[in-house]
Amino acid sequence: MIYLDNAATTQMKQEVLDEMMPYFREYYGNASAVYELGNKSKYAIDVARDRAAALLHTKAERIFFTSGGSESDNWAIIKAAQMMSDKGRHLITSSIEHPAVINTMKALQDEGFDVTFLPVDEKGLVSVDSVRDAIREDTTLISIMTANNEIGTIEPVAEIGELAHEHGILFHTDAVQAFGQIPINPDEMNIDMLSASSHKIYGPKGVGLLYLSPKASRIRSLIHGGGQERNKRAGTENVPGIVGFGKACELASSTINERMQRESELRDYFIGKVPDEIPLTYLNGAEGRNRLPGNINIGFRFIEAESALILLDQKGIAASSGSACTAGSIDPSHVLLAIGRDEDEARESLRFTLSDTTTQEELDRTVDILKDIVGMLRSSNVLYQA
Ligand SMILES: *Cc1c(COP(=O)(O)O)cnc(C)c1O
């Protein structure tokens, strides 16, 4: 199998699993307990927190473990909006956020918050000027993703954060796609709250983190209960998950430069090769440094992405359309619509996302198979015939 859906999830590293294993049966103690078995868990969580903090060039006390990227997004946005609601009820986000942000914002709209969904340009970039124009007296929170999950566009978060701070506005970023893939330093990038997830960086599923700056650490809990995570996130800690996430962070820190180099070369190789082999294609998103190293998103005129994905799967290739599939059809991606594609175009695009083990041979084989599949789908498309 050729797995090219690493933006959806990654295969856990063997080293990560090895590090987790003792915490299922051997060291199963509750980290809040006083006896030695509990201390083993507590210590393991401390180590994981240090490793996660190191990847963000920050202090361990700024890191709060959660059940994943979605919970971190919900927590940051809901609780920051509520904390600041005496000052105002206007929130700013982009129109290309992950559903974990978009749908959280919509839930707040139902509670009476006023949300501006900023447009993006044809590459998927949020302009700093558009953020400046959207800021009002009553704006309390801006949430703009670090990098987009469908088209890989890297947003100017440092500048947006700076602007937010000039106006006393809290700044959250969904960094789930960028975390461990490109360097991030929340302090230097004016980030108050940052969401990340373990399973996108070769760690286990069901664990993530929220980074909170000193200013943002006043936000209240989303999950109420016991005093875990310094009274900020209740629930008995997922010790094996947190240990695995910590190991994944450590591996990510030590390999980030070589992975960025290698994956962007492979990405550009594929992006360059497809139009040479297959006519009538186009790239969605930005080129070069404004794009995540492992993200490729290409439109193929006169095909249906959904049919192509099924045929690719039959040849052992796992790819994605980038947007949610519902039975029998692919909803046109809100991200592709936001960059100006029409509904047909939004249904003819495929996303290929690389891992640190993807090879050039795998990409060559994928292009060969794509060429056949696209040719076949076009030959049965009356619009293409005409
Ligand atoms: C995957 C993803 C999420 C959700 O993270 P989970 O850990 O799966 O809940 C949120 N935002 C982005 C950009 C993502 O890619």
XYZ file of C-alpha atoms and ligand atoms in Angstrom:
401
model
C 0.000 0.000 0.000
C 1.086 3.566 -0.678
C -0.259 5.767 2.105
C -0.605 9.410 1.077
C -3.152 10.628 3.623
C -0.826 11.739 6.406
C -2.754 14.960 6.997
C -5.686 12.786 8.123
C -3.553 10.679 10.424
C -0.100 9.112 10.556
C 1.205 5.646 11.375
C 2.529 5.566 14.905
C 6.296 5.069 15.156
C 7.535 1.797 16.650
C 9.677 3.792 19.137
C 6.524 5.591 20.270
C 4.668 2.332 20.853
C 7.670 0.844 22.679
C 7.751 3.798 25.048
C 3.993 3.551 25.704
C 3.785 -0.188 26.361
C 4.908 -0.299 30.038
C 2.237 2.277 30.938
C -0.642 -0.017 29.997
C 0.043 -2.879 32.425
C 3.249 -2.411 34.372
C 2.974 1.243 35.425
C -0.801 1.609 35.502
C -0.980 3.785 38.578
C -3.136 6.898 38.828
C -0.812 9.891 38.504
C -2.630 11.646 41.379
C -1.892 8.864 43.884
C 0.749 9.121 46.634
C 2.300 5.657 46.272
C 5.245 4.801 44.046
C 3.156 3.275 41.235
C 1.309 6.579 40.865
C 4.555 8.535 40.979
C 5.825 6.529 38.010
C 2.887 7.843 35.975
C 3.291 11.362 37.268
C 6.967 11.360 36.360
C 6.216 9.983 32.870
C 3.727 12.805 32.276
C 6.325 15.353 33.416
C 8.827 13.985 30.905
C 6.223 14.131 28.118
C 5.337 17.711 29.038
C 9.018 18.719 28.859
C 9.328 17.126 25.420
C 6.196 18.828 24.086
C 7.369 22.160 25.515
C 10.794 21.732 23.902
C 9.191 21.343 20.461
C 7.486 24.722 21.020
C 10.588 26.313 22.600
C 8.525 27.084 25.676
C 8.213 26.088 29.339
C 6.511 22.890 30.462
C 4.062 24.856 32.633
C 2.512 26.352 29.470
C 1.436 22.924 28.148
C -1.924 21.306 29.028
C -2.700 17.820 27.708
C -6.130 17.185 26.176
C -7.899 14.452 24.216
C -6.762 15.918 20.875
C -6.821 18.836 18.502
C -10.602 19.140 18.479
C -10.862 19.452 22.256
C -8.015 21.984 22.322
C -9.761 24.127 19.689
C -13.090 23.945 21.539
C -11.471 24.757 24.874
C -9.432 27.726 23.654
C -12.201 29.342 21.631
C -15.189 28.759 23.901
C -13.454 29.640 27.138
C -11.557 32.656 25.803
C -14.758 34.030 24.247
C -16.652 33.528 27.498
C -13.866 34.971 29.673
C -13.744 38.148 27.583
C -17.507 38.506 27.062
C -17.762 41.456 29.455
C -15.477 43.367 27.127
C -17.126 42.308 23.882
C -18.669 39.499 21.908
C -17.013 39.826 18.492
C -14.725 37.021 17.271
C -12.640 36.826 14.093
C -11.630 33.656 12.254
C -11.019 32.587 8.652
C -13.301 30.815 6.191
C -10.794 27.961 5.711
C -10.473 26.726 9.296
C -10.840 23.071 10.268
C -14.405 22.067 11.287
C -13.183 21.926 14.915
C -12.810 25.723 14.730
C -15.593 26.604 12.249
C -18.246 24.591 14.099
C -17.106 25.864 17.505
C -17.471 29.410 16.173
C -20.937 28.551 14.842
C -21.940 27.168 18.253
C -20.861 30.492 19.785
C -22.910 32.359 17.162
C -25.932 30.429 18.474
C -25.082 31.781 21.945
C -25.154 35.356 20.664
C -21.519 35.924 19.739
C -20.832 37.805 16.511
C -18.305 35.978 14.312
C -16.482 37.337 11.245
C -15.297 34.602 8.857
C -12.546 36.298 6.848
C -12.119 35.483 3.157
C -8.752 34.283 1.826
C -6.932 34.976 -1.441
C -6.598 32.482 -4.321
C -3.668 30.770 -2.559
C -5.558 30.447 0.709
C -3.749 33.264 2.501
C -5.477 35.400 5.120
C -4.277 38.957 4.606
C -3.118 40.877 7.662
C -4.951 43.928 6.279
C -8.250 42.031 6.203
C -7.762 41.153 9.872
C -6.989 44.814 10.669
C -10.140 45.940 8.847
C -12.282 43.392 10.707
C -11.122 44.427 14.195
C -13.755 46.353 16.185
C -14.012 47.871 19.655
C -15.746 44.710 20.871
C -13.387 42.156 19.263
C -11.968 39.848 21.941
C -10.554 36.826 20.108
C -8.891 36.060 16.774
C -8.402 32.433 15.704
C -6.419 31.781 12.517
C -4.850 28.400 11.736
C -1.061 28.101 11.433
C -1.383 25.972 8.292
C -4.355 24.627 6.383
C -5.104 20.902 6.392
C -6.472 20.707 2.840
C -4.187 22.909 0.753
C -1.229 23.345 3.114
C -1.121 27.144 3.037
C 0.955 28.579 5.896
C -0.692 31.700 7.346
C 1.084 34.866 8.571
C 0.286 34.073 12.201
C 3.136 36.096 13.746
C 1.877 39.290 12.077
C -1.757 38.535 12.909
C -0.784 37.838 16.526
C 1.104 41.119 16.722
C -1.935 42.969 15.421
C -4.191 41.193 17.931
C -1.914 42.217 20.796
C -1.819 45.867 19.673
C -5.589 45.831 20.238
C -5.607 43.792 23.465
C -7.203 40.855 21.641
C -6.383 37.208 22.462
C -4.895 35.203 19.590
C -5.498 31.460 19.118
C -4.031 29.301 16.363
C -4.987 25.784 15.330
C -1.476 24.460 14.707
C -2.491 20.810 14.349
C -1.087 20.564 10.794
C 1.988 22.687 11.431
C 3.083 21.344 14.835
C 6.235 19.262 14.432
C 6.291 19.927 10.672
C 7.558 23.514 10.624
C 9.254 25.485 13.432
C 6.805 27.185 15.808
C 7.655 29.456 18.713
C 4.463 30.822 20.313
C 6.344 33.495 22.225
C 8.092 34.919 19.162
C 4.931 34.460 17.061
C 2.625 36.379 19.443
C 0.447 33.314 20.053
C -1.648 33.167 23.237
C -3.272 29.781 22.644
C -2.137 26.978 20.353
C -3.784 23.630 19.587
C -1.798 20.542 18.582
C -2.516 16.846 18.176
C -0.436 13.702 18.640
C -1.759 11.491 15.844
C -0.693 13.931 13.113
C 2.973 13.559 14.167
C 3.334 9.745 14.418
C 1.939 9.582 17.950
C -1.176 7.840 19.274
C -4.723 9.040 18.596
C -6.873 10.647 21.282
C -4.259 12.939 22.821
C -3.309 16.537 22.118
C -2.317 19.711 23.855
C -3.276 23.305 24.368
C -0.459 25.816 24.870
C -1.528 28.784 27.015
C 0.532 31.957 27.355
C 0.601 33.590 30.822
C -2.171 35.972 29.713
C -4.346 33.166 28.310
C -3.803 30.821 31.248
C -6.668 32.652 32.986
C -9.193 30.866 30.752
C -11.402 28.431 32.643
C -11.649 24.669 32.176
C -13.776 23.145 29.481
C -13.844 19.746 31.236
C -14.766 20.114 34.905
C -13.950 17.528 37.549
C -10.779 16.629 39.416
C -7.676 18.739 39.737
C -5.600 17.187 36.947
C -3.486 19.378 34.651
C -3.145 21.978 37.409
C -6.923 22.325 37.760
C -7.340 23.190 34.098
C -8.358 19.899 32.470
C -10.107 17.293 34.600
C -10.063 13.543 34.083
C -7.597 10.783 34.936
C -4.671 11.305 32.612
C -4.300 9.119 29.517
C -0.803 8.158 30.652
C 0.183 5.827 27.763
C -1.215 8.347 25.271
C 0.615 11.274 26.841
C 3.848 9.257 27.031
C 3.502 8.378 23.338
C 2.752 11.985 22.421
C 5.838 13.094 24.341
C 8.021 10.585 22.501
C 6.539 11.719 19.163
C 7.395 15.340 20.101
C 10.951 14.364 20.961
C 11.399 12.542 17.641
C 9.820 15.480 15.793
C 12.202 17.960 17.429
C 15.311 16.014 16.453
C 14.250 15.395 12.834
C 12.306 18.549 11.884
C 14.955 20.111 9.637
C 15.748 17.009 7.611
C 12.042 16.140 7.254
C 11.186 19.641 6.028
C 13.975 19.499 3.476
C 13.189 15.991 2.270
C 9.395 16.318 2.141
C 9.400 19.684 0.379
C 11.722 18.251 -2.272
C 9.424 15.260 -2.803
C 6.389 17.564 -2.780
C 7.876 19.811 -5.476
C 8.977 16.781 -7.477
C 5.377 15.475 -7.547
C 3.867 18.920 -8.195
C 6.286 19.339 -11.118
C 5.779 15.858 -12.525
C 1.958 15.708 -12.603
C 1.438 18.411 -15.285
C 4.221 16.846 -17.387
C 2.388 13.518 -17.392
C -1.262 14.528 -17.173
C -2.884 17.418 -19.086
C -5.442 19.834 -17.631
C -4.329 19.924 -14.006
C -3.715 22.767 -11.565
C -2.261 23.216 -8.092
C -4.503 24.336 -5.221
C -2.732 26.492 -2.634
C 0.586 28.273 -2.433
C 3.992 27.311 -3.770
C 7.307 26.901 -1.985
C 7.828 28.344 1.455
C 4.180 29.270 1.992
C 3.160 25.614 1.756
C 3.482 22.779 4.283
C 6.358 20.489 3.251
C 4.182 17.367 2.967
C 1.041 18.790 1.321
C 0.002 18.374 -2.322
C -3.475 19.307 -3.591
C -4.112 19.108 -7.321
C -7.236 19.633 -9.431
C -7.768 17.305 -12.407
C -10.263 18.792 -14.879
C -13.141 16.531 -15.966
C -12.895 13.946 -13.221
C -14.801 13.281 -10.012
C -12.411 13.092 -7.069
C -14.611 10.521 -5.368
C -14.359 8.086 -8.303
C -10.619 8.635 -8.553
C -10.171 7.877 -4.845
C -12.006 4.562 -5.198
C -9.898 3.570 -8.216
C -6.692 4.648 -6.454
C -7.686 2.526 -3.464
C -8.144 -0.481 -5.764
C -4.528 0.037 -6.821
C -3.400 0.246 -3.194
C -3.064 4.008 -2.944
C -4.701 5.869 -0.040
C -5.329 9.539 -0.831
C -8.039 12.027 0.019
C -10.170 14.773 -1.423
C -9.320 16.856 1.650
C -12.937 17.397 2.558
C -15.545 15.312 4.313
C -16.984 12.418 2.354
C -20.617 11.565 2.875
C -22.149 8.406 1.460
C -22.162 8.567 -2.308
C -20.825 12.061 -2.764
C -18.107 14.463 -1.731
C -19.284 17.762 -0.311
C -17.516 20.500 -2.194
C -14.669 21.580 0.077
C -15.296 24.875 1.889
C -11.568 25.563 1.543
C -11.539 25.162 -2.249
C -14.697 27.283 -2.544
C -13.010 29.933 -0.377
C -9.988 30.139 -2.722
C -12.372 30.830 -5.590
C -12.955 27.398 -7.125
C -16.492 26.716 -8.364
C -18.503 23.697 -7.179
C -17.330 21.470 -10.067
C -13.696 22.416 -9.513
C -14.072 21.769 -5.804
C -15.111 18.202 -6.639
C -12.197 17.417 -8.973
C -9.303 17.930 -6.560
C -7.188 15.305 -4.806
C -4.968 15.707 -1.758
C -1.768 13.701 -1.323
C 0.007 14.194 1.992
C 3.475 12.773 2.598
C 5.112 11.156 5.595
C 8.759 11.021 6.588
C 8.980 7.581 4.963
C 7.347 8.419 1.618
C 9.744 7.630 -1.248
C 10.211 9.013 -4.742
C 9.434 5.524 -6.115
C 6.053 5.622 -4.393
C 5.341 9.010 -5.926
C 6.419 7.838 -9.387
C 4.097 4.865 -9.112
C 1.273 7.128 -7.919
C 1.682 9.433 -10.931
C 1.702 6.418 -13.301
C -1.501 5.066 -11.807
C -3.099 8.514 -11.676
C -2.372 8.965 -15.359
C -4.341 5.797 -16.179
C -7.185 6.587 -13.800
C -7.591 10.200 -14.921
C -7.496 9.097 -18.580
C -10.132 6.463 -17.924
C -12.459 8.799 -16.017
C -12.127 11.483 -18.678
C -12.847 9.067 -21.522
C -16.250 8.344 -19.982
C -17.011 12.027 -19.336
C -19.186 13.563 -22.068
C -18.043 17.067 -21.109
C -14.434 16.064 -21.777
C -15.402 14.533 -25.132
C -16.926 17.861 -26.163
C -6.774 16.805 12.494
C -7.037 18.251 12.743
C -7.774 18.671 13.863
C -8.416 17.693 14.819
O -7.475 17.050 15.629
P -7.918 15.707 16.396
O -6.763 15.380 17.273
O -8.147 14.673 15.329
O -9.157 16.034 17.157
C -7.952 20.028 14.062
N -7.418 20.927 13.215
C -6.688 20.566 12.135
C -6.115 21.622 11.264
C -6.487 19.220 11.858
O -5.784 18.872 10.778
